[in-house]
XYZ file of C-alpha atoms in Angstrom:
367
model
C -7.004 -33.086 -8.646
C -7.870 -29.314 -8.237
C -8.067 -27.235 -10.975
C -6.160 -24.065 -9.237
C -3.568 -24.245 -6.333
C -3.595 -20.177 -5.591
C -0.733 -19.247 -3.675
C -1.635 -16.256 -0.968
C -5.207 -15.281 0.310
C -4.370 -11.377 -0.502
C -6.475 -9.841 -3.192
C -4.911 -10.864 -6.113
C -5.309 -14.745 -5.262
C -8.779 -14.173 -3.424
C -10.256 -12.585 -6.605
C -8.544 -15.311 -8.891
C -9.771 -17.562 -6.598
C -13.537 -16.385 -6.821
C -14.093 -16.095 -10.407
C -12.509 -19.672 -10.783
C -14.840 -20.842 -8.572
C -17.693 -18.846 -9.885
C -16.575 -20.877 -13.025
C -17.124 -24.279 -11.872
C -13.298 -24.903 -10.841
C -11.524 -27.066 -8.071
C -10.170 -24.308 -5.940
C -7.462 -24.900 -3.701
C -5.515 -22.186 -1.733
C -2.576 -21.632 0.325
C -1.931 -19.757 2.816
C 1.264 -19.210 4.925
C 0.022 -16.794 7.356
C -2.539 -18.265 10.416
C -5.530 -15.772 8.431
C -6.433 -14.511 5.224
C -6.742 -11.367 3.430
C -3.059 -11.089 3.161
C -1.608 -7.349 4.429
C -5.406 -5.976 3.991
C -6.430 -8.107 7.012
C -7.830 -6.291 9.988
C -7.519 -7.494 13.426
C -10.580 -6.304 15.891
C -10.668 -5.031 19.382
C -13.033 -3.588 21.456
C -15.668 -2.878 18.197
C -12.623 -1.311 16.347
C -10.762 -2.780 13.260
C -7.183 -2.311 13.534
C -5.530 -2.407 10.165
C -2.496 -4.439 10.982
C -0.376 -4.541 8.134
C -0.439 -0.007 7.556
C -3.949 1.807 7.072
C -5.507 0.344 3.705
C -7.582 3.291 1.795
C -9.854 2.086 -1.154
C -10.034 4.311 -4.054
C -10.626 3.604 -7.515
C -11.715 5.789 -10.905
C -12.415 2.024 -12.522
C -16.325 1.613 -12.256
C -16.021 -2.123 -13.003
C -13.659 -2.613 -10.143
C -15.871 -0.339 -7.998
C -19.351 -2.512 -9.318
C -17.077 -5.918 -8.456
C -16.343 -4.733 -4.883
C -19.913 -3.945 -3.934
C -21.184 -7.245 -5.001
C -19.874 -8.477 -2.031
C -19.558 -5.332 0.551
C -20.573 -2.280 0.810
C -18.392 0.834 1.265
C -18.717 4.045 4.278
C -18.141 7.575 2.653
C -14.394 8.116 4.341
C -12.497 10.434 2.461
C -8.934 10.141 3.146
C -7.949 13.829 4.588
C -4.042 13.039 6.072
C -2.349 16.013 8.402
C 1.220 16.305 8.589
C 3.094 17.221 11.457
C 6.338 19.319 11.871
C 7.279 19.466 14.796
C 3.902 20.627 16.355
C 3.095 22.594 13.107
C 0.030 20.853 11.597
C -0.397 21.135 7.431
C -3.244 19.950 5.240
C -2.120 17.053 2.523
C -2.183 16.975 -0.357
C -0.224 20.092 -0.732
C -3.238 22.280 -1.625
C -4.506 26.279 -0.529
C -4.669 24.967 3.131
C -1.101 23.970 3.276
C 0.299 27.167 1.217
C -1.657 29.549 3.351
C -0.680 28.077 6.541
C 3.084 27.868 4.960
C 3.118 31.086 3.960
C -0.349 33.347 4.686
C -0.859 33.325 1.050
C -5.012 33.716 0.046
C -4.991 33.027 -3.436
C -3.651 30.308 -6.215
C -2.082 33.207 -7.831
C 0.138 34.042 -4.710
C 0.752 30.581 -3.688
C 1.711 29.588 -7.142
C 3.798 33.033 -7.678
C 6.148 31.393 -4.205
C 6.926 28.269 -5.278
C 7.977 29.862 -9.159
C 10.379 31.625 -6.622
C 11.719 29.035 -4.433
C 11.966 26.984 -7.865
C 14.066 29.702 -9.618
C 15.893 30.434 -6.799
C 17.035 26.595 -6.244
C 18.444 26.617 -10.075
C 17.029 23.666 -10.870
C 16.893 22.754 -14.789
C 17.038 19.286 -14.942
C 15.973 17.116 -11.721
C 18.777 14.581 -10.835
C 17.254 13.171 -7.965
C 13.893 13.417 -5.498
C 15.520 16.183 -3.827
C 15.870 18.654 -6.789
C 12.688 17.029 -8.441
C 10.598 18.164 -5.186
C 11.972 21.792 -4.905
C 11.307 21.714 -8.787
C 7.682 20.847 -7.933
C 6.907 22.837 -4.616
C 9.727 24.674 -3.228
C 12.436 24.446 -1.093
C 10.059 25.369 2.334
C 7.423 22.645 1.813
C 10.272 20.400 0.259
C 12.505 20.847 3.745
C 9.159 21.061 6.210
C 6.756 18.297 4.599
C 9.019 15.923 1.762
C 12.439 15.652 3.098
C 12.736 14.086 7.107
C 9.559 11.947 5.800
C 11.128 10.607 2.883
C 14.343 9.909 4.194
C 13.034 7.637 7.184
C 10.973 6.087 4.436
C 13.357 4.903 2.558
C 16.582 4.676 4.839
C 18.708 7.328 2.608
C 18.750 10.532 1.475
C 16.590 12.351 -0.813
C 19.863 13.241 -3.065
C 20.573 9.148 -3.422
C 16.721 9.020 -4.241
C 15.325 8.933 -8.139
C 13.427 11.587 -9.209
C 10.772 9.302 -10.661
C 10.060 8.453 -6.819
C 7.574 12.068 -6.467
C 7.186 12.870 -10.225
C 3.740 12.819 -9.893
C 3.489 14.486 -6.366
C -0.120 15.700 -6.347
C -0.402 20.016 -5.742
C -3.638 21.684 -6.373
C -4.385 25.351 -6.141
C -8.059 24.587 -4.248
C -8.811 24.105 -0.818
C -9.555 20.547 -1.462
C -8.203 18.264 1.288
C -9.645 14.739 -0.162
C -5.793 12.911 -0.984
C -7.307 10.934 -3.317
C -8.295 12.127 -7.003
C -10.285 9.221 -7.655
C -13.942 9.612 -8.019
C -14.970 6.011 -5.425
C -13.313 5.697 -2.148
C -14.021 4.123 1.213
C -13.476 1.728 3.785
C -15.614 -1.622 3.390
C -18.758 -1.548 5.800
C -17.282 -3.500 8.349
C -13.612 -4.007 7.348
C -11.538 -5.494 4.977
C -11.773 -8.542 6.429
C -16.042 -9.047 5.122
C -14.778 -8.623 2.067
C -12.163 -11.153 1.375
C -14.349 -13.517 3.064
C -16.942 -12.885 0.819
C -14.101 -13.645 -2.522
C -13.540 -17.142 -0.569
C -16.822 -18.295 0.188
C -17.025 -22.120 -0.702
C -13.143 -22.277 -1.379
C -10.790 -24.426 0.067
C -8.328 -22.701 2.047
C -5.403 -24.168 4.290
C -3.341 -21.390 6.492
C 0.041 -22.439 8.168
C 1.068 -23.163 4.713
C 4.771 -22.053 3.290
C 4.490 -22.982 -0.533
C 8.292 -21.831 -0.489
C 9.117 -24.413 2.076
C 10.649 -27.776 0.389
C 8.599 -30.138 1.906
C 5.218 -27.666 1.371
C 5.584 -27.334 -2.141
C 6.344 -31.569 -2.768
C 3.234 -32.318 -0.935
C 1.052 -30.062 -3.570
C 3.637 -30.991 -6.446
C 0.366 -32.839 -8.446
C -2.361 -31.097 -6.273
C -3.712 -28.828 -9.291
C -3.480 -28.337 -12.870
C -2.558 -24.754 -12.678
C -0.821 -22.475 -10.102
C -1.338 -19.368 -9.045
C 1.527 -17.989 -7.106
C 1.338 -14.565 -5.335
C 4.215 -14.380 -2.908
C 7.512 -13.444 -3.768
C 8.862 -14.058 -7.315
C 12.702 -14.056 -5.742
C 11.611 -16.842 -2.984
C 9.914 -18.961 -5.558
C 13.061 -19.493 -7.483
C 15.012 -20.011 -4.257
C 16.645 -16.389 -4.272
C 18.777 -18.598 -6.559
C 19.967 -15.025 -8.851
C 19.866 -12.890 -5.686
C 17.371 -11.379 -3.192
C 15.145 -8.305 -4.477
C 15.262 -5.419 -2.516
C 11.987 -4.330 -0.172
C 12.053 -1.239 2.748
C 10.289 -2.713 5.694
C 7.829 -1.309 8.201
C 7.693 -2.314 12.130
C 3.907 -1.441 13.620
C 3.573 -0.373 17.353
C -0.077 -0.800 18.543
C -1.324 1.001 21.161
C -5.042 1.241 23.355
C -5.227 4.645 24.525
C -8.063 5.788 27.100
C -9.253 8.382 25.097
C -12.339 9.097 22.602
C -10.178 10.540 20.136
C -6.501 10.896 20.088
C -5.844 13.017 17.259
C -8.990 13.814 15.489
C -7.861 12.128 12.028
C -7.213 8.502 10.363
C -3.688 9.575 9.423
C -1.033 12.043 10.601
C 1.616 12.070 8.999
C 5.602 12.835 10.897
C 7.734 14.945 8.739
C 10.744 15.786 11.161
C 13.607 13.407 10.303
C 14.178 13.333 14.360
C 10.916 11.654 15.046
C 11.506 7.905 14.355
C 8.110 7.376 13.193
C 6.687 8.076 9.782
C 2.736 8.282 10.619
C 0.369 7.775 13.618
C -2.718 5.858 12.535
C -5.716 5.758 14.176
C -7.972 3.351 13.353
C -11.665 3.885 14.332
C -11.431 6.963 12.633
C -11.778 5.257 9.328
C -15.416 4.217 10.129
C -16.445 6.983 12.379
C -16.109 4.833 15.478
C -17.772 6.145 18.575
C -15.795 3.766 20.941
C -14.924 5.241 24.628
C -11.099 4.197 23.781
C -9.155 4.530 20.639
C -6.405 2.337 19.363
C -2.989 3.538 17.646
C -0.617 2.393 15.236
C 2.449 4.467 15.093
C 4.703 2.876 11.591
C 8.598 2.642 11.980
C 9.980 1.985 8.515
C 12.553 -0.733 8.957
C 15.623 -2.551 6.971
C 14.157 -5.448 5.127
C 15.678 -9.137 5.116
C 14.102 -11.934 3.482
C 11.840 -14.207 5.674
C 10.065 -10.866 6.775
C 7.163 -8.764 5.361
C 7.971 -7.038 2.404
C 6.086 -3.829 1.309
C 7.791 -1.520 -0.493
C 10.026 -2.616 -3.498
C 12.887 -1.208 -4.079
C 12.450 -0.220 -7.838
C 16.296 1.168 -8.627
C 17.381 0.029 -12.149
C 19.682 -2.176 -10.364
C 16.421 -4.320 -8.658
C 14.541 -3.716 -11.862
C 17.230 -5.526 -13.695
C 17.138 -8.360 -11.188
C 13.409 -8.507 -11.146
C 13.126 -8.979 -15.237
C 15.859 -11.812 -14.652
C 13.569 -13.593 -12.626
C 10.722 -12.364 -15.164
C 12.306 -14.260 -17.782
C 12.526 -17.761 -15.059
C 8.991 -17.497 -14.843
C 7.912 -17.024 -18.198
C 9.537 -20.593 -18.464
C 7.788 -22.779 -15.487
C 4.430 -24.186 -17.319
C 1.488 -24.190 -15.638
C 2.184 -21.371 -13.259
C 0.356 -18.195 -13.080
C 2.565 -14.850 -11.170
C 0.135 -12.584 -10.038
C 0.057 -9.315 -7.638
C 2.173 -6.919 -5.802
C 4.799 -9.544 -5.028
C 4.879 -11.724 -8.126
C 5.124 -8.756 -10.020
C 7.662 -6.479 -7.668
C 5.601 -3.428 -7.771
C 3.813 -1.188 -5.912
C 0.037 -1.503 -6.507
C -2.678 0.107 -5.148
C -5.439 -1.936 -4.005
C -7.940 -1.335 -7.227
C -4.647 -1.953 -9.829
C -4.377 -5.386 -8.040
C -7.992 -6.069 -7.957
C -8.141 -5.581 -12.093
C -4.955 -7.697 -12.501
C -6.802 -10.355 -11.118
C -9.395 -10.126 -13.072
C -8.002 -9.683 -16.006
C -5.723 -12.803 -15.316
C -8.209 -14.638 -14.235
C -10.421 -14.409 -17.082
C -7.744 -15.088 -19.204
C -6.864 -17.850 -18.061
C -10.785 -19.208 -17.776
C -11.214 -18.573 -21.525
């Protein structure tokens, strides 16, 4: 008998699934895709690592979780710089001097914050209702309607006025020329790929792809095959959807080899026009400097979600909150099982936030 069946080869369950073993544990893990690394896998072609579930960023102001990820890889110096794009007009992001100056020829803070206290008064805004009026409370209505709204809205399939304002509460704008997205003090792209570094997590474990724990017959065949679970898919499809499906906002990729050095001269652009059916163009070699004679691009297509497909973004609306704490409550009851991660948990986390979850689980339960 194992010790641990761990449920998904992401980075919640390949962390758990390292310090268990670093522990002296039975590991055994399942995995329903054909690989592992879960949506931080990277597929590669031609010398370049195509990220395959959306570009995957690694930033982190937690020097533990920064020490823990360079015991096993080490990281490049990419700083995550986006563009957007409106219709041909190109914008520095964050929203920052560069994006206020092009906006509006503005030179100083003082200016640039003296025209969005206009647009704000102007708009009448007292008390946001939704991400509309919450954005034009933040930034005004010209970087709201150029930059915030057509993105948005493909985003999430609806608009901005159906939106909750908690959505871009904390929408980063800084009064520097400072184009680094991130505020975090690490950040990088594993020397590499992602793909080294979950490796590294699973070295000497037990892993078995092809594997649908949610599948009947799957999860009889491992009914005794541990002591403890560790389940990091879907909290809804563990329980059957038996109290109703959670709600997710999917994203379709479209990969493409160009013949070209370099396509658009950064990792991510971002698509802002409502009319262009794409949110962002990624391309890849970018994130590790790639030399390559070609160049490969990803252009994302958020998408309706049904279950049996990837999920990525949850749907956090009271009423899917109120669903998700249902199925809280189920799983506070099944002994022996362990919910971890971004899935498990039905939020959004950034890669670092999952990384000390698992940590924190896992030496929890170790103790």
């Amino acid at each position: 008998m194992y010790d641990f069946l761990i449920i998904g080869s992401g980075l919640f369950g390949a962390v758990f699934a390292h310090e268990a073993h670093s522990a002296g544990k039975r590991v055994l893990m399942l995995e329903r895709r054909s690989h592992v690394g879960g949506n931080v896998y990277c597929e590669e072609k031609e010398g370049i690592r195509i990220h395959k579930y959306g570009a995957h960023i690694f930033h982190t102001s937690d020097r533990e979780v920064w020490d823990y990820v360079n015991r096993f890889v080490s990281f490049n110096n990419y700083i995550n710089s986006p563009v957007a794009n409106y219709r041909g007009e190109l914008y520095n992001l964050p929203f920052n001097m560069n994006t206020f100056a092009k906006m509006w020829g503005v030179t100083t803070p003082a200016e640039a914050a003296a025209k969005i206290e206009e647009q704000r008064r102007a708009a009448g805004i007292k008390e946001p209702q939704n991400l509309e009026e919450q954005a034009i409370s933040l930034i005004g209505t010209d970087i709201y309607t150029k930059l915030i709204k057509g993105y948005t809205e493909k985003q999430w399939g609806r608009s901005c006025t159906e939106l909750p304002a908690f959505i871009i509460r904390r929408l980063p704008v800084r009064y520097s020329f400072d184009n680094n997205y991130f505020n975090d003090r690490y950040q990088g792209i594993p020397v590499g790929g992602y793909n080294r570094l979950i490796h590294a997590l699973l070295d000497g474990i037990e892993v078995r792809t092809g594997e649908d724990y949610n599948l009947p017959t799957i999860r009889e065949r491992y009914r005794d095959a541990a002591r403890t679970i560790v389940y990091t898919g879907a909290i809804d499809a563990y329980f059957g959807y038996a109290l109703g499906t959670l709600a997710y906002r999917g994203l379709r990729f479209e990969t493409e080899r160009l013949e070209e050095e370099n396509h658009q001269g950064v990792a991510v652009m971002n698509y802002t026009a409502r009319e262009i059916p794409y949110t962002r163009i990624i391309e890849h070699k970018h994130f590790e400097f790639g030399t390559q004679p070609v160049t490969y691009i990803t252009r994302e297509y958020p998408a309706d979600w049904h279950p049996g497909e990837e999920a990525y973004y949850p749907v956090n609306d009271a009423e899917n909150q109120a669903l998700y704490s249902r199925y809280a409550a189920l799983a506070k009851k099944e002994d022996g099982t362990i919910f971890g991660g971004r899935l498990a948990e039905y939020r959004y986390y950034d890669m670092d936030d999952v990384i000390r979850s698992a940590l924190d689980c896992a030496r929890s339960a170790l103790a």
